[in-house]
Coordinates of N, CA, C and O in Angstrom, one line a residue:
M135 N 5.6 -7.5 14.6 CA 4.1 -6.8 14.1 C 3.5 -5.7 15.1 O 3.4 -5.9 16.1
V136 N 3.3 -5.2 14.1 CA 2.6 -3.6 14.7 C 1.2 -3.2 14.1 O 1.2 -3.4 12.7
I137 N 0.2 -3.4 14.9 CA -1.1 -3.5 14.3 C -1.6 -2.1 15.3 O -1.4 -2.2 16.3
E138 N -2.4 -1.5 14.6 CA -3.0 -0.5 15.0 C -4.6 0.1 14.6 O -4.7 0.1 13.3
N139 N -5.3 0.2 15.7 CA -6.8 0.6 14.9 C -6.7 1.6 14.9 O -6.5 2.9 16.1
I140 N -7.2 2.4 13.4 CA -7.5 3.7 13.4 C -8.9 4.0 12.7 O -8.6 3.9 11.7
N141 N -9.7 4.7 13.8 CA -10.9 4.9 13.0 C -11.7 3.6 12.7 O -12.2 4.0 11.8
G142 N -11.5 2.9 13.1 CA -12.2 1.6 12.8 C -11.6 0.5 11.7 O -12.1 -0.4 11.3
V143 N -10.4 1.0 11.4 CA -9.7 0.4 10.5 C -8.5 -0.3 11.1 O -7.8 0.2 11.4
T144 N -8.3 -1.9 11.1 CA -7.5 -2.3 11.7 C -6.1 -2.3 10.5 O -6.3 -3.1 9.6
V145 N -4.8 -1.6 10.9 CA -3.9 -1.0 9.9 C -2.5 -2.3 10.2 O -2.1 -2.2 11.3
Y146 N -1.9 -3.0 9.6 CA -1.0 -3.6 10.0 C 0.6 -3.2 9.0 O 0.4 -2.7 8.2
F147 N 1.0 -2.5 10.0 CA 2.4 -2.1 9.4 C 3.8 -2.7 9.7 O 4.0 -3.4 10.0
V148 N 3.9 -2.9 8.3 CA 4.9 -3.5 7.3 C 6.5 -3.2 8.3 O 6.4 -1.9 7.7
S149 N 7.4 -3.8 8.3 CA 8.6 -3.4 8.5 C 9.4 -2.5 7.3 O 9.0 -3.1 6.4
A150 N 10.1 -1.5 7.6 CA 10.9 -0.9 6.9 C 12.5 -1.7 6.4 O 12.9 -1.7 5.1
E151 N 12.4 -2.5 6.9 CA 13.3 -3.7 6.6 C 12.8 -4.8 6.0 O 11.7 -5.2 6.6
G152 N 13.4 -5.3 5.3 CA 13.2 -6.8 4.6 C 13.2 -6.8 3.4 O 13.7 -6.0 2.5
Q153 N 13.0 -8.2 2.5 CA 13.3 -7.9 1.3 C 12.3 -7.3 0.5 O 11.4 -7.1 1.0
A154 N 13.1 -7.2 -0.9 CA 12.0 -5.8 -1.6 C 10.9 -6.9 -2.0 O 10.8 -8.1 -2.5
L155 N 10.1 -5.9 -2.2 CA 8.4 -6.2 -2.4 C 8.1 -6.1 -3.7 O 8.4 -4.7 -4.3
A156 N 7.4 -7.0 -5.0 CA 7.2 -6.2 -6.1 C 5.9 -7.3 -7.1 O 5.4 -6.9 -7.3
S157 N 6.3 -8.7 -6.7 CA 5.3 -9.7 -7.2 C 3.9 -10.4 -6.3 O 3.9 -9.4 -5.5
E158 N 2.9 -10.6 -7.4 CA 1.9 -11.2 -6.2 C 2.2 -11.9 -5.5 O 1.1 -12.0 -4.2
Q159 N 3.0 -12.7 -5.5 CA 3.8 -13.7 -4.3 C 4.1 -13.0 -3.0 O 3.9 -13.3 -1.9
D160 N 4.6 -12.1 -3.3 CA 5.0 -11.4 -2.2 C 4.0 -10.4 -1.8 O 3.8 -10.3 -0.2
A161 N 2.6 -9.9 -2.4 CA 1.4 -9.6 -2.0 C 1.0 -10.8 -0.9 O 0.4 -10.6 0.3
L162 N 0.8 -12.1 -1.9 CA 0.3 -13.1 -0.6 C 1.0 -13.3 0.4 O 0.4 -13.6 2.0
D163 N 2.3 -13.3 0.4 CA 3.1 -13.4 1.8 C 2.7 -12.4 2.9 O 2.1 -12.8 3.8
L164 N 2.6 -11.5 2.5 CA 2.3 -10.5 3.3 C 0.7 -10.5 4.2 O 0.3 -10.4 5.1
L165 N -0.2 -11.1 3.2 CA -1.5 -11.5 3.7 C -1.2 -12.4 4.4 O -2.3 -12.5 5.5
G166 N -0.6 -13.4 4.4 CA 0.0 -14.7 5.1 C 0.0 -14.2 6.7 O -0.4 -14.6 7.4
E167 N 1.0 -13.1 6.6 CA 1.2 -12.3 7.8 C 0.3 -11.7 8.7 O 0.4 -11.7 9.8
T168 N -0.5 -11.6 7.9 CA -1.9 -11.0 9.0 C -3.2 -12.3 9.3 O -4.2 -11.6 10.0
Y169 N -2.3 -13.2 8.8 CA -3.6 -13.8 8.9 C -4.0 -14.2 10.6 O -3.4 -14.0 11.4
G170 N -5.4 -14.1 10.8 CA -5.5 -14.2 12.1 C -5.8 -12.8 13.2 O -6.2 -13.0 14.3
T171 N -5.6 -11.4 12.3 CA -5.2 -10.3 13.0 C -6.5 -9.4 12.7 O -6.3 -8.2 13.4
E172 N -7.0 -9.9 12.0 CA -8.6 -9.3 11.8 C -7.8 -7.6 10.7 O -8.7 -6.8 11.1
T173 N -7.0 -7.8 10.2 CA -6.6 -6.7 9.4 C -7.4 -6.6 8.3 O -7.7 -7.1 7.4
D174 N -7.6 -5.1 8.4 CA -8.2 -4.3 7.1 C -7.5 -4.0 6.2 O -7.6 -3.6 4.8
M175 N -5.9 -3.4 6.6 CA -5.5 -2.6 5.9 C -3.7 -2.9 6.0 O -3.5 -3.5 6.8
I176 N -2.9 -3.2 4.8 CA -1.4 -3.6 5.2 C -0.9 -2.1 4.7 O -1.1 -1.8 3.7
A177 N 0.1 -1.6 5.5 CA 0.8 -0.4 5.3 C 2.0 -0.8 5.0 O 2.9 -1.1 6.0
V178 N 2.5 -0.3 3.9 CA 3.9 -0.9 3.7 C 5.0 0.9 3.2 O 4.1 1.4 2.4
P179 N 6.2 0.8 3.4 CA 6.6 1.7 3.5 C 7.4 1.4 1.6 O 7.8 0.3 1.2
A180 N 7.2 2.7 1.1 CA 7.4 2.7 -0.2 C 8.9 2.2 -0.5 O 8.9 1.4 -1.5
E181 N 9.7 2.6 0.7 CA 10.8 2.0 0.5 C 11.3 0.1 0.0 O 12.3 -0.3 -0.3
R182 N 10.2 -0.6 0.8 CA 10.3 -1.8 0.8 C 9.9 -2.2 -0.9 O 10.4 -3.3 -1.1
F183 N 9.5 -1.5 -1.9 CA 9.1 -1.9 -3.1 C 10.4 -2.0 -3.8 O 11.3 -1.0 -4.0
A184 N 10.6 -3.1 -4.8 CA 11.9 -3.2 -5.7 C 11.6 -2.1 -6.5 O 10.7 -1.4 -7.0
E185 N 12.9 -1.8 -7.0 CA 13.4 -1.3 -7.8 C 12.1 -1.3 -9.3 O 12.1 -2.6 -10.0
G186 N 11.5 -0.2 -10.0 CA 11.0 -0.2 -11.1 C 9.2 -1.1 -10.6 O 8.4 -0.8 -11.4
F187 N 9.1 -1.2 -9.4 CA 8.0 -1.5 -9.3 C 6.7 0.3 -9.4 O 5.6 -0.3 -9.6
F188 N 7.0 1.3 -9.3 CA 6.4 2.0 -9.6 C 6.4 2.4 -10.8 O 6.0 3.6 -11.5
D189 N 6.7 2.0 -11.9 CA 7.2 2.0 -13.3 C 5.9 1.3 -14.2 O 5.7 0.1 -13.8
L190 N 4.8 1.8 -14.3 CA 3.7 1.2 -15.0 C 3.8 -0.1 -15.6 O 2.9 -0.7 -16.0
S191 N 4.7 0.5 -16.9 CA 4.7 -0.8 -17.8 C 5.6 -1.9 -17.5 O 5.2 -3.0 -17.9
T192 N 5.9 -2.0 -16.0 CA 6.0 -3.6 -15.7 C 5.1 -4.3 -15.0 O 5.3 -5.4 -14.2
R193 N 4.0 -3.5 -14.9 CA 2.6 -4.0 -13.9 C 3.4 -4.5 -13.0 O 1.8 -5.0 -12.3
Q194 N 3.8 -4.5 -12.3 CA 4.4 -4.9 -11.0 C 3.3 -4.2 -9.6 O 2.7 -4.8 -9.0
L195 N 2.8 -3.4 -10.0 CA 1.8 -2.3 -8.8 C 0.8 -2.7 -9.2 O 0.0 -3.0 -7.9
G196 N 0.2 -2.7 -10.4 CA -1.0 -3.3 -10.8 C -1.3 -4.5 -10.4 O -2.4 -4.6 -9.6
H197 N -0.5 -5.6 -10.7 CA -0.4 -6.7 -9.8 C -0.7 -6.9 -8.5 O -1.6 -7.7 -8.0
F198 N 0.1 -6.5 -8.0 CA 0.2 -6.6 -6.1 C -0.8 -5.9 -5.6 O -1.5 -6.0 -4.7
F199 N -1.6 -4.4 -6.0 CA -2.5 -3.8 -6.1 C -4.0 -4.9 -5.9 O -4.7 -5.1 -5.3
Q200 N -4.1 -5.5 -7.1 CA -5.0 -6.2 -7.8 C -5.0 -7.6 -6.8 O -6.0 -7.8 -6.5
K201 N -4.1 -8.1 -6.4 CA -4.2 -9.4 -5.9 C -4.3 -8.9 -4.1 O -5.1 -9.6 -3.7
L202 N -4.4 -8.2 -3.9 CA -4.5 -7.4 -2.4 C -6.2 -7.7 -2.4 O -7.0 -7.8 -2.0
Q203 N -6.4 -6.9 -3.7 CA -8.0 -6.1 -3.8 C -8.5 -7.8 -3.7 O -9.9 -7.7 -3.3
N204 N -8.0 -8.6 -4.6 CA -8.8 -10.2 -4.7 C -9.0 -10.7 -3.8 O -9.8 -11.5 -3.1
Y205 N -8.3 -10.5 -2.7 CA -8.5 -10.9 -0.9 C -9.3 -10.0 -0.1 O -9.4 -10.3 1.1
Q206 N -9.8 -8.8 -0.8 CA -10.3 -7.7 -0.1 C -9.6 -7.1 1.4 O -10.3 -6.4 2.2
M207 N -8.2 -7.0 0.8 CA -7.6 -6.4 1.7 C -6.7 -5.3 1.3 O -7.0 -5.1 -0.4
R208 N -6.9 -3.9 1.8 CA -7.0 -2.8 1.4 C -5.1 -2.1 1.7 O -4.5 -3.3 2.4
L209 N -4.4 -1.5 0.6 CA -3.0 -1.3 0.7 C -3.0 0.0 1.1 O -3.4 1.3 0.3
A210 N -2.0 0.3 2.1 CA -1.5 1.9 1.9 C 0.0 2.1 1.9 O 0.9 1.1 2.3
V211 N 0.5 2.6 0.6 CA 1.9 2.9 0.5 C 2.3 4.1 1.5 O 1.7 5.3 0.7
L212 N 3.5 3.6 2.2 CA 3.7 5.1 2.9 C 5.2 5.6 2.6 O 6.0 4.8 2.5
G213 N 5.2 7.0 2.3 CA 6.7 7.1 1.9 C 6.7 8.5 0.5 O 5.6 8.5 0.2
D214 N 7.5 9.0 0.5 CA 7.7 10.0 0.0 C 8.1 9.0 -1.9 O 9.1 8.7 -2.2
I215 N 7.1 9.4 -2.6 CA 7.0 8.6 -3.9 C 7.4 9.7 -5.2 O 6.7 9.4 -6.5
S216 N 7.8 11.1 -4.6 CA 7.4 12.2 -5.7 C 8.1 12.0 -6.9 O 7.9 12.2 -8.1
Q217 N 9.4 11.1 -6.6 CA 10.4 10.8 -7.8 C 9.7 10.2 -9.0 O 9.8 10.6 -10.2
H218 N 8.5 9.4 -8.4 CA 8.0 8.6 -9.4 C 6.9 9.6 -10.5 O 7.0 8.8 -11.1
M219 N 6.3 10.0 -9.1 CA 5.4 10.9 -9.8 C 5.6 11.8 -10.3 O 5.1 12.1 -11.5
N220 N 7.0 12.3 -10.5 CA 7.7 13.5 -11.2 C 7.7 12.8 -12.7 O 8.1 13.9 -13.4
A221 N 8.4 12.0 -12.8 CA 8.7 10.9 -13.9 C 7.7 10.5 -14.4 O 8.2 10.1 -16.0
S222 N 6.6 10.5 -14.6 CA 5.2 9.9 -14.7 C 3.9 10.3 -14.6 O 3.2 10.2 -13.5
K223 N 3.2 11.1 -15.7 CA 2.1 11.6 -15.5 C 1.1 10.6 -15.4 O 0.3 10.5 -14.0
A224 N 1.4 9.3 -15.8 CA 0.6 8.0 -15.6 C 0.4 7.7 -14.1 O -0.4 6.9 -13.2
V225 N 2.0 7.6 -13.3 CA 1.7 7.1 -11.7 C 0.9 8.2 -11.3 O 0.2 8.2 -10.0
R226 N 1.3 9.5 -11.4 CA 0.6 10.7 -10.7 C -0.9 10.4 -10.7 O -1.4 10.8 -9.7
D227 N -0.9 10.3 -12.4 CA -2.9 10.1 -12.0 C -3.3 9.0 -11.5 O -4.3 8.5 -10.6
F228 N -2.2 7.8 -11.4 CA -2.4 6.6 -10.5 C -2.8 6.9 -9.1 O -3.9 6.3 -8.6
V229 N -2.1 7.3 -8.3 CA -1.7 7.9 -7.4 C -3.2 8.9 -6.8 O -4.1 8.6 -5.5
G230 N -3.3 9.7 -7.5 CA -4.5 10.8 -7.5 C -5.8 10.2 -7.6 O -6.4 10.1 -6.5
E231 N -6.0 9.1 -8.1 CA -7.5 8.3 -8.9 C -7.4 7.4 -7.5 O -8.8 7.3 -6.8
T232 N -6.1 6.6 -7.0 CA -6.4 5.8 -5.7 C -6.8 6.1 -4.5 O -7.5 6.1 -4.0
N233 N -6.2 7.7 -4.2 CA -6.6 8.6 -3.1 C -7.8 9.1 -3.1 O -8.4 9.0 -2.3
Q234 N -8.7 9.3 -4.5 CA -9.8 10.2 -4.5 C -10.7 8.8 -4.2 O -11.6 9.2 -3.5
V235 N -10.8 7.6 -4.6 CA -11.9 6.7 -4.4 C -11.4 6.4 -3.2 O -12.2 5.7 -1.8
G236 N -10.2 5.9 -2.1 CA -10.0 5.8 -1.2 C -9.9 4.6 -0.3 O -9.7 4.0 0.6
R237 N -10.2 3.4 -1.6 CA -10.0 2.0 -1.2 C -8.4 1.8 -0.7 O -8.3 1.1 0.7
H238 N -7.5 2.0 -1.2 CA -6.1 2.1 -1.3 C -5.8 3.5 -0.9 O -5.9 4.3 -1.7
L239 N -4.4 3.6 -0.3 CA -3.9 4.8 -0.6 C -2.9 5.0 -0.6 O -1.9 4.2 -0.2
F240 N -2.1 6.0 -0.9 CA -1.1 6.7 -0.6 C -0.7 7.9 0.3 O -1.4 8.7 0.5
A241 N 0.1 7.6 1.2 CA 0.3 9.0 2.5 C 1.6 9.2 2.3 O 2.5 8.1 2.2
E242 N 2.0 10.1 2.8 CA 3.5 10.8 3.0 C 4.4 9.8 4.1 O 5.1 9.6 3.8
D243 N 3.3 9.7 5.2 CA 3.8 9.2 6.2 C 2.5 8.5 7.4 O 1.8 8.5 6.6
R244 N 3.1 8.0 8.3 CA 2.1 7.0 9.1 C 1.3 8.2 9.9 O -0.2 7.8 9.6
E245 N 1.5 9.8 9.6 CA 0.6 10.8 10.2 C -0.4 11.0 9.4 O -1.6 11.1 9.6
A246 N 0.2 11.2 8.2 CA -0.8 11.5 6.8 C -1.9 10.5 6.9 O -3.0 10.8 6.1
L247 N -1.4 9.0 7.0 CA -2.2 7.6 6.9 C -3.4 8.1 8.0 O -4.5 8.0 7.4
Q248 N -3.0 8.4 9.3 CA -3.9 8.3 10.3 C -4.9 9.5 9.9 O -6.1 9.5 10.0
A249 N -4.5 10.5 9.3 CA -5.2 12.0 9.0 C -6.4 11.4 8.1 O -7.7 11.7 8.0
R250 N -6.0 11.0 6.9 CA -7.0 10.3 5.9 C -7.7 9.5 6.4 O -8.8 9.5 6.2
L251 N -7.4 8.5 7.5 CA -8.5 7.3 8.1 C -9.2 8.0 9.2 O -10.0 7.4 9.3
R252 N -8.8 9.3 9.7 CA -9.9 10.0 10.2 C -10.8 10.9 9.8 O -11.5 11.6 10.1
G253 N -10.2 10.7 8.5 CA -11.3 11.8 7.6 C -11.1 13.0 7.4 O -11.5 14.5 7.0
K254 N -9.6 13.4 7.9 CA -9.4 14.9 8.3 C -8.2 15.4 7.0 O -7.4 16.4 7.2
A255 N -8.3 14.6 5.6 CA -7.2 15.1 5.0 C -7.8 14.7 3.7 O -9.0 14.1 3.3

């Protein structure tokens, strides 16, 4: 378990190894991993998400985000998802709007996430 405080935000960094994530139950399982840690945000490597997760028609991405939102947990997706953004204007718009609001974030890597949370990006 790697937890880091970045500019007052306690971030739980999920391992790049492990089962593919996609369902609302997977989101709940991640929440369970953070129980008792005072985590504000869960950072998940993009490669941990199941095939089809970034296809908005599957609704996996929306349901996953919503489940965490219901429990007032922020989500950061870390990694290169450019192939999904290039394939779908809807995904590109979703990522742009999500990053603009700033509650949940998409970031290229850990350093980019740190910069965003420090207000430098």
